[in-house]
Short mmCIF file of N, CA and C in Angstrom, two decimals:
data_model
loop_
_atom_site.label_atom_id
_atom_site.label_comp_id
_atom_site.label_asym_id
_atom_site.label_seq_id
_atom_site.Cartn_x
_atom_site.Cartn_y
_atom_site.Cartn_z
N UNK A 23 106.70 92.98 117.97
CA UNK A 23 108.03 92.80 117.42
C UNK A 23 108.95 93.81 118.07
N UNK A 24 110.05 93.35 118.66
CA UNK A 24 111.04 94.21 119.28
C UNK A 24 112.35 94.08 118.51
N UNK A 25 112.90 95.22 118.11
CA UNK A 25 114.18 95.25 117.41
C UNK A 25 115.08 96.18 118.20
N UNK A 26 116.23 95.67 118.64
CA UNK A 26 117.14 96.47 119.47
C UNK A 26 118.58 96.17 119.07
N UNK A 27 119.38 97.23 118.93
CA UNK A 27 120.80 97.10 118.57
C UNK A 27 120.98 96.20 117.35
N UNK A 28 120.24 96.49 116.28
CA UNK A 28 120.30 95.69 115.05
C UNK A 28 120.57 96.59 113.85
N UNK A 29 121.06 95.98 112.79
CA UNK A 29 121.22 96.67 111.51
C UNK A 29 120.44 95.89 110.48
N UNK A 30 119.52 96.60 109.79
CA UNK A 30 118.71 96.01 108.72
C UNK A 30 119.10 96.76 107.45
N UNK A 31 119.68 96.07 106.47
CA UNK A 31 120.18 96.77 105.29
C UNK A 31 120.12 95.91 104.04
N UNK A 32 120.16 96.59 102.91
CA UNK A 32 120.29 95.97 101.59
C UNK A 32 119.11 95.07 101.20
N UNK A 33 117.92 95.32 101.75
CA UNK A 33 116.74 94.54 101.36
C UNK A 33 116.31 94.91 99.94
N UNK A 34 115.79 93.96 99.21
CA UNK A 34 115.30 94.22 97.86
C UNK A 34 113.99 94.99 97.86
N UNK A 35 113.36 95.14 99.03
CA UNK A 35 112.13 95.91 99.13
C UNK A 35 112.17 96.73 100.42
N UNK A 36 111.38 96.39 101.44
CA UNK A 36 111.41 97.09 102.72
C UNK A 36 112.35 96.36 103.68
N UNK A 37 113.03 97.13 104.53
CA UNK A 37 113.85 96.49 105.55
C UNK A 37 112.99 95.63 106.46
N UNK A 38 111.88 96.21 106.97
CA UNK A 38 110.87 95.50 107.77
C UNK A 38 109.50 95.89 107.22
N UNK A 39 108.65 94.91 106.96
CA UNK A 39 107.26 95.16 106.57
C UNK A 39 106.38 94.43 107.56
N UNK A 40 105.49 95.16 108.23
CA UNK A 40 104.61 94.58 109.25
C UNK A 40 103.17 94.94 108.93
N UNK A 41 102.31 93.91 108.82
CA UNK A 41 100.88 94.15 108.57
C UNK A 41 100.07 93.08 109.26
N UNK A 42 99.01 93.51 109.94
CA UNK A 42 98.08 92.57 110.55
C UNK A 42 96.87 92.43 109.63
N UNK A 43 96.59 91.21 109.23
CA UNK A 43 95.43 90.92 108.38
C UNK A 43 94.18 90.69 109.21
N UNK A 44 94.35 90.29 110.45
CA UNK A 44 93.24 89.93 111.32
C UNK A 44 92.95 91.09 112.27
N UNK A 45 91.75 91.62 112.22
CA UNK A 45 91.38 92.76 113.06
C UNK A 45 91.42 92.42 114.55
N UNK A 46 91.36 91.11 114.90
CA UNK A 46 91.43 90.70 116.29
C UNK A 46 92.85 90.73 116.85
N UNK A 47 93.83 90.81 115.95
CA UNK A 47 95.22 90.89 116.36
C UNK A 47 95.63 92.35 116.45
N UNK A 48 96.67 92.60 117.17
CA UNK A 48 97.19 93.95 117.26
C UNK A 48 98.68 93.89 117.57
N UNK A 49 99.46 93.71 116.51
CA UNK A 49 100.92 93.67 116.69
C UNK A 49 101.44 95.06 117.00
N UNK A 50 102.44 95.12 117.83
CA UNK A 50 103.12 96.36 118.14
C UNK A 50 104.55 96.27 117.62
N UNK A 51 105.17 97.43 117.45
CA UNK A 51 106.55 97.47 116.99
C UNK A 51 107.33 98.41 117.89
N UNK A 52 108.44 97.91 118.41
CA UNK A 52 109.36 98.72 119.20
C UNK A 52 110.74 98.58 118.58
N UNK A 53 111.31 99.72 118.19
CA UNK A 53 112.65 99.74 117.59
C UNK A 53 113.51 100.68 118.43
N UNK A 54 114.69 100.23 118.82
CA UNK A 54 115.60 101.08 119.59
C UNK A 54 117.04 100.81 119.18
N UNK A 55 117.83 101.88 119.13
CA UNK A 55 119.28 101.77 118.91
C UNK A 55 119.63 100.91 117.71
N UNK A 56 118.91 101.09 116.60
CA UNK A 56 119.11 100.27 115.41
C UNK A 56 119.33 101.14 114.18
N UNK A 57 119.82 100.51 113.12
CA UNK A 57 120.07 101.21 111.86
C UNK A 57 119.35 100.48 110.73
N UNK A 58 118.63 101.27 109.91
CA UNK A 58 117.95 100.76 108.72
C UNK A 58 118.51 101.56 107.56
N UNK A 59 119.26 100.91 106.67
CA UNK A 59 119.91 101.67 105.60
C UNK A 59 119.98 100.87 104.30
N UNK A 60 119.99 101.63 103.23
CA UNK A 60 120.20 101.09 101.88
C UNK A 60 119.20 100.01 101.50
N UNK A 61 117.96 100.11 101.99
CA UNK A 61 116.91 99.20 101.55
C UNK A 61 116.26 99.80 100.31
N UNK A 62 115.84 98.97 99.38
CA UNK A 62 115.36 99.46 98.09
C UNK A 62 114.16 100.38 98.20
N UNK A 63 113.27 100.13 99.18
CA UNK A 63 112.09 100.98 99.33
C UNK A 63 112.16 101.72 100.66
N UNK A 64 111.60 101.18 101.71
CA UNK A 64 111.60 101.87 103.01
C UNK A 64 112.45 101.10 104.03
N UNK A 65 112.84 101.82 105.07
CA UNK A 65 113.52 101.14 106.18
C UNK A 65 112.52 100.30 106.95
N UNK A 66 111.36 100.91 107.29
CA UNK A 66 110.25 100.21 107.96
C UNK A 66 108.95 100.65 107.32
N UNK A 67 108.08 99.69 107.04
CA UNK A 67 106.75 99.98 106.52
C UNK A 67 105.73 99.15 107.30
N UNK A 68 104.66 99.81 107.79
CA UNK A 68 103.61 99.08 108.50
C UNK A 68 102.25 99.43 107.90
N UNK A 69 101.32 98.48 107.98
CA UNK A 69 99.95 98.68 107.51
C UNK A 69 99.01 97.87 108.38
N UNK A 70 97.75 98.32 108.44
CA UNK A 70 96.73 97.53 109.11
C UNK A 70 96.43 98.01 110.51
N UNK A 71 95.64 97.22 111.22
CA UNK A 71 95.21 97.54 112.59
C UNK A 71 96.29 97.10 113.56
N UNK A 72 97.27 97.95 113.73
CA UNK A 72 98.41 97.61 114.56
C UNK A 72 98.31 98.27 115.93
N UNK A 73 99.09 97.77 116.86
CA UNK A 73 99.17 98.37 118.18
C UNK A 73 100.12 99.56 118.18
N UNK A 74 100.59 99.94 119.33
CA UNK A 74 101.49 101.09 119.45
C UNK A 74 102.80 100.85 118.72
N UNK A 75 103.34 101.95 118.16
CA UNK A 75 104.62 101.92 117.47
C UNK A 75 105.57 102.83 118.22
N UNK A 76 106.81 102.39 118.43
CA UNK A 76 107.81 103.20 119.12
C UNK A 76 109.14 103.05 118.40
N UNK A 77 109.69 104.19 117.96
CA UNK A 77 111.00 104.23 117.31
C UNK A 77 111.87 105.16 118.14
N UNK A 78 112.98 104.64 118.67
CA UNK A 78 113.82 105.42 119.57
C UNK A 78 115.29 105.27 119.23
N UNK A 79 115.99 106.40 119.17
CA UNK A 79 117.46 106.42 119.04
C UNK A 79 117.97 105.54 117.91
N UNK A 80 117.32 105.60 116.76
CA UNK A 80 117.71 104.78 115.61
C UNK A 80 118.02 105.67 114.40
N UNK A 81 118.64 105.08 113.40
CA UNK A 81 119.02 105.81 112.18
C UNK A 81 118.35 105.15 110.99
N UNK A 82 117.76 105.99 110.12
CA UNK A 82 117.12 105.54 108.89
C UNK A 82 117.79 106.32 107.77
N UNK A 83 118.65 105.64 107.01
CA UNK A 83 119.51 106.35 106.07
C UNK A 83 119.56 105.69 104.70
N UNK A 84 119.52 106.52 103.68
CA UNK A 84 119.75 106.10 102.29
C UNK A 84 118.83 104.97 101.84
N UNK A 85 117.61 104.95 102.34
CA UNK A 85 116.62 104.00 101.83
C UNK A 85 116.06 104.58 100.54
N UNK A 86 115.64 103.74 99.61
CA UNK A 86 115.24 104.18 98.29
C UNK A 86 114.05 105.11 98.27
N UNK A 87 113.15 104.96 99.22
CA UNK A 87 111.97 105.81 99.31
C UNK A 87 111.95 106.46 100.69
N UNK A 88 110.96 106.14 101.49
CA UNK A 88 110.80 106.74 102.82
C UNK A 88 111.62 106.00 103.87
N UNK A 89 112.18 106.75 104.81
CA UNK A 89 112.90 106.10 105.90
C UNK A 89 111.97 105.21 106.70
N UNK A 90 110.82 105.76 107.13
CA UNK A 90 109.80 105.01 107.88
C UNK A 90 108.43 105.42 107.39
N UNK A 91 107.58 104.44 107.10
CA UNK A 91 106.19 104.68 106.71
C UNK A 91 105.29 103.86 107.62
N UNK A 92 104.55 104.55 108.50
CA UNK A 92 103.68 103.88 109.46
C UNK A 92 102.24 104.25 109.15
N UNK A 93 101.44 103.24 108.86
CA UNK A 93 100.01 103.42 108.66
C UNK A 93 99.31 102.46 109.62
N UNK A 94 98.79 103.01 110.70
CA UNK A 94 98.17 102.22 111.74
C UNK A 94 96.81 102.82 112.03
N UNK A 95 96.22 102.49 113.11
CA UNK A 95 94.93 103.07 113.45
C UNK A 95 94.55 102.78 114.87
N UNK A 96 94.05 103.79 115.55
CA UNK A 96 93.56 103.61 116.90
C UNK A 96 94.64 103.45 117.95
N UNK A 97 95.87 103.84 117.62
CA UNK A 97 96.98 103.64 118.55
C UNK A 97 97.82 104.91 118.65
N UNK A 98 99.00 104.75 119.20
CA UNK A 98 99.94 105.86 119.32
C UNK A 98 101.26 105.48 118.66
N UNK A 99 101.78 106.39 117.85
CA UNK A 99 103.12 106.25 117.29
C UNK A 99 104.01 107.27 117.96
N UNK A 100 105.12 106.80 118.55
CA UNK A 100 106.09 107.67 119.21
C UNK A 100 107.42 107.53 118.50
N UNK A 101 107.95 108.68 118.06
CA UNK A 101 109.21 108.72 117.31
C UNK A 101 110.12 109.69 118.04
N UNK A 102 111.18 109.17 118.70
CA UNK A 102 112.00 109.99 119.59
C UNK A 102 113.49 109.73 119.38
N UNK A 103 114.24 110.81 119.16
CA UNK A 103 115.69 110.73 119.13
C UNK A 103 116.29 110.01 117.95
N UNK A 104 115.59 109.98 116.81
CA UNK A 104 116.07 109.28 115.63
C UNK A 104 116.72 110.23 114.64
N UNK A 105 117.47 109.66 113.70
CA UNK A 105 118.06 110.41 112.61
C UNK A 105 117.52 109.86 111.30
N UNK A 106 116.97 110.76 110.48
CA UNK A 106 116.46 110.41 109.15
C UNK A 106 117.32 111.17 108.15
N UNK A 107 118.14 110.46 107.39
CA UNK A 107 119.12 111.15 106.54
C UNK A 107 119.21 110.51 105.15
N UNK A 108 119.17 111.35 104.14
CA UNK A 108 119.43 110.96 102.74
C UNK A 108 118.55 109.84 102.23
N UNK A 109 117.28 109.80 102.66
CA UNK A 109 116.34 108.83 102.10
C UNK A 109 115.83 109.36 100.77
N UNK A 110 115.52 108.46 99.83
CA UNK A 110 115.12 108.85 98.48
C UNK A 110 113.79 109.56 98.40
N UNK A 111 112.96 109.44 99.42
CA UNK A 111 111.69 110.16 99.52
C UNK A 111 111.75 111.03 100.75
N UNK A 112 110.78 110.86 101.63
CA UNK A 112 110.78 111.63 102.88
C UNK A 112 111.44 110.82 104.00
N UNK A 113 111.69 111.49 105.11
CA UNK A 113 112.26 110.80 106.25
C UNK A 113 111.23 109.95 106.97
N UNK A 114 110.02 110.51 107.21
CA UNK A 114 109.02 109.87 108.05
C UNK A 114 107.63 110.15 107.53
N UNK A 115 106.81 109.12 107.44
CA UNK A 115 105.40 109.26 107.09
C UNK A 115 104.60 108.48 108.12
N UNK A 116 103.70 109.18 108.85
CA UNK A 116 102.91 108.53 109.89
C UNK A 116 101.44 108.84 109.68
N UNK A 117 100.61 107.82 109.75
CA UNK A 117 99.16 107.94 109.72
C UNK A 117 98.64 107.13 110.91
N UNK A 118 98.29 107.83 112.00
CA UNK A 118 97.87 107.13 113.22
C UNK A 118 96.95 108.04 114.04
N UNK A 119 96.36 107.51 115.08
CA UNK A 119 95.47 108.29 115.93
C UNK A 119 96.23 109.34 116.71
N UNK A 120 97.21 108.92 117.49
CA UNK A 120 98.02 109.83 118.30
C UNK A 120 99.45 109.74 117.81
N UNK A 121 100.09 110.91 117.65
CA UNK A 121 101.46 110.94 117.11
C UNK A 121 102.32 111.86 117.97
N UNK A 122 103.46 111.32 118.40
CA UNK A 122 104.45 112.07 119.18
C UNK A 122 105.77 112.00 118.41
N UNK A 123 106.29 113.17 118.00
CA UNK A 123 107.55 113.23 117.26
C UNK A 123 108.45 114.23 117.99
N UNK A 124 109.48 113.72 118.68
CA UNK A 124 110.34 114.58 119.50
C UNK A 124 111.82 114.28 119.31
N UNK A 125 112.61 115.33 119.28
CA UNK A 125 114.08 115.24 119.29
C UNK A 125 114.67 114.40 118.17
N UNK A 126 114.09 114.51 116.97
CA UNK A 126 114.60 113.81 115.80
C UNK A 126 115.35 114.78 114.90
N UNK A 127 116.23 114.25 114.06
CA UNK A 127 116.97 115.04 113.09
C UNK A 127 116.61 114.56 111.69
N UNK A 128 116.20 115.51 110.83
CA UNK A 128 115.86 115.22 109.44
C UNK A 128 116.86 115.97 108.56
N UNK A 129 117.67 115.25 107.78
CA UNK A 129 118.72 115.87 106.99
C UNK A 129 118.72 115.33 105.56
N UNK A 130 118.65 116.22 104.61
CA UNK A 130 118.78 115.94 103.17
C UNK A 130 117.97 114.74 102.67
N UNK A 131 116.75 114.57 103.17
CA UNK A 131 115.83 113.59 102.59
C UNK A 131 115.25 114.24 101.34
N UNK A 132 115.19 113.54 100.24
CA UNK A 132 114.83 114.12 98.95
C UNK A 132 113.52 114.90 98.98
N UNK A 133 112.49 114.36 99.65
CA UNK A 133 111.19 115.03 99.70
C UNK A 133 110.96 115.77 101.02
N UNK A 134 111.97 115.91 101.83
CA UNK A 134 111.82 116.64 103.08
C UNK A 134 111.60 115.75 104.28
N UNK A 135 111.24 116.38 105.41
CA UNK A 135 111.06 115.61 106.65
C UNK A 135 110.00 114.52 106.54
N UNK A 136 108.84 114.83 105.91
CA UNK A 136 107.82 113.82 105.76
C UNK A 136 106.42 114.35 105.95
N UNK A 137 105.53 113.48 106.45
CA UNK A 137 104.14 113.88 106.63
C UNK A 137 103.55 113.17 107.85
N UNK A 138 102.57 113.85 108.45
CA UNK A 138 101.85 113.29 109.60
C UNK A 138 100.37 113.47 109.36
N UNK A 139 99.63 112.36 109.41
CA UNK A 139 98.18 112.37 109.31
C UNK A 139 97.67 111.86 110.65
N UNK A 140 97.03 112.74 111.42
CA UNK A 140 96.65 112.43 112.79
C UNK A 140 95.13 112.53 112.95
N UNK A 141 94.57 111.69 113.81
CA UNK A 141 93.14 111.78 114.11
C UNK A 141 92.91 111.81 115.62
N UNK A 142 93.90 112.30 116.34
CA UNK A 142 93.84 112.39 117.80
C UNK A 142 94.80 113.45 118.27
N UNK A 143 95.64 113.09 119.23
CA UNK A 143 96.59 114.04 119.80
C UNK A 143 97.88 114.08 119.00
N UNK A 144 98.45 115.29 118.88
CA UNK A 144 99.71 115.50 118.17
C UNK A 144 100.67 116.27 119.05
N UNK A 145 101.92 115.80 119.12
CA UNK A 145 102.97 116.50 119.86
C UNK A 145 104.23 116.54 119.01
N UNK A 146 104.74 117.75 118.76
CA UNK A 146 105.98 117.95 117.99
C UNK A 146 106.89 118.83 118.82
N UNK A 147 108.13 118.37 119.09
CA UNK A 147 109.07 119.24 119.81
C UNK A 147 110.50 118.74 119.66
N UNK A 148 111.43 119.70 119.69
CA UNK A 148 112.85 119.38 119.70
C UNK A 148 113.40 118.78 118.43
N UNK A 149 112.66 118.81 117.33
CA UNK A 149 113.12 118.25 116.07
C UNK A 149 113.93 119.29 115.30
N UNK A 150 114.82 118.83 114.42
CA UNK A 150 115.56 119.73 113.56
C UNK A 150 115.51 119.22 112.13
N UNK A 151 115.53 120.15 111.20
CA UNK A 151 115.53 119.80 109.79
C UNK A 151 116.52 120.64 109.03
N UNK A 152 117.22 120.03 108.07
CA UNK A 152 118.16 120.78 107.24
C UNK A 152 118.25 120.11 105.88
N UNK A 153 118.87 120.81 104.95
CA UNK A 153 119.06 120.25 103.62
C UNK A 153 118.07 120.79 102.62
N UNK A 154 117.49 121.93 102.87
CA UNK A 154 116.56 122.55 101.94
C UNK A 154 115.31 123.01 102.62
N UNK A 155 114.58 123.89 101.99
CA UNK A 155 113.33 124.38 102.59
C UNK A 155 112.17 123.41 102.35
N UNK A 156 112.32 122.19 102.82
CA UNK A 156 111.31 121.18 102.61
C UNK A 156 110.21 121.28 103.66
N UNK A 157 109.03 120.80 103.30
CA UNK A 157 107.86 120.88 104.16
C UNK A 157 107.65 119.61 104.97
N UNK A 158 107.15 119.77 106.19
CA UNK A 158 106.58 118.66 106.93
C UNK A 158 105.08 118.78 106.73
N UNK A 159 104.49 117.83 106.04
CA UNK A 159 103.06 117.87 105.76
C UNK A 159 102.24 117.47 106.97
N UNK A 160 101.20 118.26 107.26
CA UNK A 160 100.28 117.95 108.36
C UNK A 160 98.88 117.79 107.80
N UNK A 161 98.20 116.72 108.20
CA UNK A 161 96.87 116.40 107.71
C UNK A 161 96.04 115.84 108.85
N UNK A 162 94.74 115.88 108.71
CA UNK A 162 93.86 115.19 109.64
C UNK A 162 93.20 116.09 110.65
N UNK A 163 92.92 115.53 111.83
CA UNK A 163 92.15 116.19 112.87
C UNK A 163 92.91 116.13 114.19
N UNK A 164 93.34 117.30 114.68
CA UNK A 164 94.09 117.38 115.93
C UNK A 164 93.10 117.57 117.07
N UNK A 165 93.18 116.71 118.09
CA UNK A 165 92.23 116.74 119.21
C UNK A 165 92.74 117.53 120.41
N UNK A 166 94.02 117.87 120.45
CA UNK A 166 94.61 118.54 121.61
C UNK A 166 95.20 119.90 121.22
N UNK A 167 95.51 120.71 122.23
CA UNK A 167 96.26 121.93 121.98
C UNK A 167 97.70 121.54 121.72
N UNK A 168 98.31 122.15 120.70
CA UNK A 168 99.69 121.81 120.35
C UNK A 168 100.35 122.99 119.68
N UNK A 169 101.65 122.89 119.51
CA UNK A 169 102.42 123.93 118.83
C UNK A 169 103.24 123.28 117.72
N UNK A 170 103.39 124.00 116.62
CA UNK A 170 104.29 123.52 115.59
C UNK A 170 105.71 123.70 116.11
N UNK A 171 106.58 122.81 115.71
CA UNK A 171 107.96 122.78 116.19
C UNK A 171 108.82 123.75 115.39
N UNK A 172 109.44 124.76 116.04
CA UNK A 172 110.25 125.72 115.30
C UNK A 172 111.51 125.11 114.68
N UNK A 173 111.92 123.91 115.11
CA UNK A 173 113.07 123.24 114.50
C UNK A 173 112.79 122.75 113.09
N UNK A 174 111.52 122.57 112.77
CA UNK A 174 111.08 122.26 111.40
C UNK A 174 110.40 123.52 110.92
N UNK A 175 111.07 124.30 110.11
CA UNK A 175 110.60 125.65 109.81
C UNK A 175 109.41 125.70 108.86
N UNK A 176 109.33 124.76 107.92
CA UNK A 176 108.31 124.81 106.88
C UNK A 176 107.29 123.68 107.06
N UNK A 177 106.01 124.06 107.00
CA UNK A 177 104.91 123.09 107.11
C UNK A 177 104.00 123.22 105.91
N UNK A 178 103.49 122.09 105.44
CA UNK A 178 102.52 122.08 104.36
C UNK A 178 101.21 121.53 104.86
N UNK A 179 100.11 122.17 104.48
CA UNK A 179 98.79 121.74 104.92
C UNK A 179 97.90 121.53 103.71
N UNK A 180 97.25 120.38 103.67
CA UNK A 180 96.23 120.12 102.66
C UNK A 180 94.86 120.22 103.32
N UNK A 181 94.64 119.43 104.36
CA UNK A 181 93.42 119.51 105.16
C UNK A 181 93.83 119.25 106.60
N UNK A 182 93.57 120.20 107.48
CA UNK A 182 93.90 120.04 108.89
C UNK A 182 92.84 120.75 109.71
N UNK A 183 92.34 120.09 110.76
CA UNK A 183 91.40 120.73 111.67
C UNK A 183 91.91 120.59 113.10
N UNK A 184 91.56 121.60 113.91
CA UNK A 184 91.90 121.60 115.33
C UNK A 184 90.58 121.64 116.09
N UNK A 185 90.40 120.72 117.04
CA UNK A 185 89.13 120.55 117.74
C UNK A 185 88.74 121.79 118.53
N UNK A 186 87.45 121.93 118.75
CA UNK A 186 86.90 123.04 119.53
C UNK A 186 87.55 123.09 120.91
N UNK A 187 87.86 124.30 121.35
CA UNK A 187 88.45 124.49 122.67
C UNK A 187 89.95 124.26 122.72
N UNK A 188 90.55 123.89 121.60
CA UNK A 188 91.99 123.62 121.55
C UNK A 188 92.69 124.73 120.75
N UNK A 189 94.01 124.85 120.92
CA UNK A 189 94.76 125.87 120.19
C UNK A 189 95.88 125.23 119.38
N UNK A 190 96.22 125.88 118.30
CA UNK A 190 97.38 125.52 117.49
C UNK A 190 98.30 126.73 117.50
N UNK A 191 99.48 126.59 118.09
CA UNK A 191 100.43 127.69 118.21
C UNK A 191 101.47 127.59 117.11
N UNK A 192 101.69 128.71 116.41
CA UNK A 192 102.71 128.81 115.38
C UNK A 192 103.80 129.75 115.90
N UNK A 193 104.92 129.21 116.34
CA UNK A 193 106.00 130.05 116.87
C UNK A 193 106.55 130.98 115.78
N UNK A 194 107.21 132.04 116.21
CA UNK A 194 107.82 132.98 115.27
C UNK A 194 108.76 132.25 114.33
N UNK A 195 108.73 132.63 113.05
CA UNK A 195 109.62 132.06 112.05
C UNK A 195 109.06 130.87 111.30
N UNK A 196 107.95 130.32 111.76
CA UNK A 196 107.32 129.18 111.09
C UNK A 196 106.67 129.66 109.79
N UNK A 197 106.81 128.87 108.73
CA UNK A 197 106.16 129.16 107.46
C UNK A 197 105.18 128.03 107.18
N UNK A 198 103.90 128.40 106.97
CA UNK A 198 102.87 127.42 106.64
C UNK A 198 102.44 127.66 105.20
N UNK A 199 102.48 126.60 104.40
CA UNK A 199 102.07 126.70 102.99
C UNK A 199 100.92 125.74 102.76
N UNK A 200 100.01 126.15 101.91
CA UNK A 200 98.87 125.30 101.55
C UNK A 200 99.15 124.67 100.19
N UNK A 201 98.78 123.40 100.03
CA UNK A 201 99.15 122.66 98.83
C UNK A 201 98.47 123.18 97.56
N UNK A 202 97.24 123.66 97.68
CA UNK A 202 96.55 124.23 96.52
C UNK A 202 95.34 125.03 97.00
N UNK A 203 94.54 125.54 96.06
CA UNK A 203 93.42 126.41 96.44
C UNK A 203 92.32 125.68 97.21
N UNK A 204 92.30 124.36 97.21
CA UNK A 204 91.28 123.64 97.97
C UNK A 204 91.77 123.24 99.37
N UNK A 205 92.98 123.60 99.73
CA UNK A 205 93.54 123.27 101.05
C UNK A 205 92.79 124.05 102.14
N UNK A 206 92.69 123.45 103.32
CA UNK A 206 91.94 124.07 104.40
C UNK A 206 92.61 123.85 105.75
N UNK A 207 92.53 124.88 106.59
CA UNK A 207 92.90 124.77 107.99
C UNK A 207 91.67 125.21 108.76
N UNK A 208 91.07 124.28 109.52
CA UNK A 208 89.86 124.56 110.29
C UNK A 208 90.23 124.66 111.77
N UNK A 209 89.87 125.79 112.38
CA UNK A 209 90.05 125.99 113.82
C UNK A 209 88.67 126.18 114.42
N UNK A 210 88.21 125.19 115.17
CA UNK A 210 86.86 125.24 115.73
C UNK A 210 86.89 125.90 117.10
N UNK A 211 86.10 126.98 117.29
CA UNK A 211 86.14 127.75 118.52
C UNK A 211 85.26 127.30 119.57
#
């Protein structure tokens, strides 16, 4: 599914909902230069065994819950140059194998920037967040060396591991908080 230069708004549920029921299928989603706003739940919601997801230069604003919620598997989600503003929940929630989040702006989303659950490579850079000391939640298993993005100052960790031989860099000024006493950060040497 390709969406380009479009406005999706005022849906009674999700602006776009994409799910593959058949494991032999693998739908992909590419969104560019589009606006998703004022949908009752999310701007975009995906579930199932989907192909690669790409969101570029788009705006997700004033949706009732999350701006974008992607739950895929075995693929790559790339989120670049988007604006997530004033969503009723978080700006972005991604659960995928490989996740790239670069040059996005997160502003005044009720629950903060969002969450990332990764089981492969993670790349965060050039993002900015404002509107409160909200956390970007990180979960899962990181397979590559990576750095937390200083543009998103606060991170929350419930369970996160970094593969052997890889590094996780925390730039100066980053604040990492654990959700509770059972939270864990595993760094395998």
